[in-house]
Amino acid sequence: MIRSPTIKALRQLFGADAAQAKTLLKMSRDQLLRTPVGAARLAECYHAPTTQDIRMECLNALGGFHGVEGFTTRRGECLYLNAGDTYTPTLVRYGSSYRIGCWGDIAGRHGATA
């Protein structure tokens, strides 16, 4: 099971839409693809996007962030919702969990690679 923040924690990023964000974090790939954002993401990609990519795109649209971005560290891929600043708390997917944090902290701690 994938770990994710509580609805209470998600409120700091999604406000009144925190419960909907939590629902998106729990949805299966098929459920995500039935959302307008998920279907659009699939349609715009030449190769099928990962479930994590689709989920993050749906969350990005819900929260009004500036897109989904990512980088690779020595420990694996980090996806995050661009909140406008390296050290502004945002939703981060690192390893097998979603958390609220600053992607700059992860890059600094685990070494971002090209």
Tab-separated table of C-alpha atoms in Angstrom:
chain	number	residue	atom	x	y	z
A	1	MET	CA	0.000	0.000	0.000
A	2	ILE	CA	1.240	3.457	-0.887
A	3	ARG	CA	1.594	5.870	2.011
A	4	SER	CA	0.123	9.339	1.663
A	5	PRO	CA	-0.562	12.394	3.848
A	6	THR	CA	-3.717	12.697	5.908
A	7	ILE	CA	-6.593	14.919	4.819
A	8	LYS	CA	-5.615	17.307	7.616
A	9	ALA	CA	-2.073	17.605	6.210
A	10	LEU	CA	-3.348	17.923	2.636
A	11	ARG	CA	-5.419	20.976	3.652
A	12	GLN	CA	-2.285	23.124	3.730
A	13	LEU	CA	-1.848	22.502	-0.020
A	14	PHE	CA	-5.367	21.874	-1.312
A	15	GLY	CA	-7.558	23.769	1.154
A	16	ALA	CA	-11.220	22.792	0.824
A	17	ASP	CA	-10.262	20.218	-1.847
A	18	ALA	CA	-8.139	18.150	0.563
A	19	ALA	CA	-10.648	15.280	0.695
A	20	GLN	CA	-10.731	15.148	-3.100
A	21	ALA	CA	-6.907	15.105	-3.156
A	22	LYS	CA	-6.934	12.164	-0.739
A	23	THR	CA	-9.412	10.375	-3.009
A	24	LEU	CA	-7.092	10.898	-6.010
A	25	LEU	CA	-4.208	9.454	-3.985
A	26	LYS	CA	-6.245	6.277	-3.390
A	27	MET	CA	-7.595	5.795	-6.941
A	28	SER	CA	-6.514	2.954	-9.190
A	29	ARG	CA	-5.050	3.614	-12.626
A	30	ASP	CA	-8.383	2.792	-14.294
A	31	GLN	CA	-10.216	5.230	-12.031
A	32	LEU	CA	-7.652	7.965	-12.722
A	33	LEU	CA	-7.982	7.419	-16.476
A	34	ARG	CA	-11.748	7.970	-16.194
A	35	THR	CA	-11.176	11.507	-14.896
A	36	PRO	CA	-11.014	14.302	-17.502
A	37	VAL	CA	-7.418	15.174	-16.538
A	38	GLY	CA	-6.305	11.539	-16.551
A	39	ALA	CA	-7.861	10.895	-19.957
A	40	ALA	CA	-6.256	14.039	-21.364
A	41	ARG	CA	-2.843	13.029	-20.012
A	42	LEU	CA	-3.095	9.616	-21.642
A	43	ALA	CA	-4.175	11.163	-24.952
A	44	GLU	CA	-1.259	13.615	-25.079
A	45	CYS	CA	1.484	11.020	-24.479
A	46	TYR	CA	3.080	8.933	-27.215
A	47	HIS	CA	4.096	6.271	-24.657
A	48	ALA	CA	1.641	5.409	-21.905
A	49	PRO	CA	2.417	7.478	-18.797
A	50	THR	CA	2.957	5.812	-15.457
A	51	THR	CA	0.145	5.712	-12.918
A	52	GLN	CA	2.171	8.050	-10.692
A	53	ASP	CA	2.458	10.554	-13.547
A	54	ILE	CA	-1.294	10.480	-14.176
A	55	ARG	CA	-2.044	10.820	-10.461
A	56	MET	CA	0.296	13.797	-10.093
A	57	GLU	CA	-1.239	15.500	-13.152
A	58	CYS	CA	-4.707	15.089	-11.609
A	59	LEU	CA	-3.476	16.535	-8.306
A	60	ASN	CA	-1.746	19.386	-10.120
A	61	ALA	CA	-5.033	20.374	-11.786
A	62	LEU	CA	-6.890	20.152	-8.485
A	63	GLY	CA	-4.466	22.351	-6.593
A	64	GLY	CA	-3.613	24.893	-9.255
A	65	PHE	CA	0.126	24.260	-9.131
A	66	HIS	CA	2.569	25.063	-11.960
A	67	GLY	CA	2.933	21.556	-13.347
A	68	VAL	CA	4.459	18.230	-12.419
A	69	GLU	CA	8.231	18.085	-12.402
A	70	GLY	CA	10.778	15.547	-11.342
A	71	PHE	CA	14.376	14.558	-11.009
A	72	THR	CA	16.396	11.462	-10.259
A	73	THR	CA	18.561	10.884	-7.205
A	74	ARG	CA	20.897	8.060	-6.311
A	75	ARG	CA	17.882	6.479	-4.574
A	76	GLY	CA	15.344	6.848	-7.397
A	77	GLU	CA	12.866	9.219	-9.008
A	78	CYS	CA	11.269	12.169	-7.236
A	79	LEU	CA	8.084	13.708	-8.669
A	80	TYR	CA	6.636	16.888	-7.206
A	81	LEU	CA	4.009	19.528	-7.828
A	82	ASN	CA	5.762	22.778	-8.741
A	83	ALA	CA	4.719	25.281	-6.089
A	84	GLY	CA	6.923	28.061	-7.476
A	85	ASP	CA	9.918	27.779	-5.157
A	86	THR	CA	12.424	25.070	-4.306
A	87	TYR	CA	11.713	25.281	-0.574
A	88	THR	CA	7.948	25.884	-0.619
A	89	PRO	CA	6.121	22.850	0.801
A	90	THR	CA	4.403	20.829	-1.895
A	91	LEU	CA	3.260	17.287	-2.608
A	92	VAL	CA	6.236	15.046	-3.330
A	93	ARG	CA	6.306	11.427	-4.485
A	94	TYR	CA	9.606	9.863	-3.522
A	95	GLY	CA	10.162	6.150	-3.244
A	96	SER	CA	6.823	4.512	-2.677
A	97	SER	CA	5.178	7.282	-0.696
A	98	TYR	CA	3.581	10.666	-1.143
A	99	ARG	CA	4.440	13.327	1.397
A	100	ILE	CA	4.298	17.031	1.940
A	101	GLY	CA	7.733	18.554	1.851
A	102	CYS	CA	10.215	20.599	-0.098
A	103	TRP	CA	11.745	18.980	-3.145
A	104	GLY	CA	14.900	21.032	-2.576
A	105	ASP	CA	15.489	19.190	0.696
A	106	ILE	CA	15.322	15.832	-1.089
A	107	ALA	CA	17.629	16.990	-3.881
A	108	GLY	CA	20.117	18.306	-1.361
A	109	ARG	CA	20.004	15.266	0.902
A	110	HIS	CA	20.052	12.545	-1.765
A	111	GLY	CA	21.863	14.262	-4.622
A	112	ALA	CA	19.930	15.083	-7.777
A	113	THR	CA	21.463	13.625	-10.933
A	114	ALA	CA	21.007	14.611	-14.529
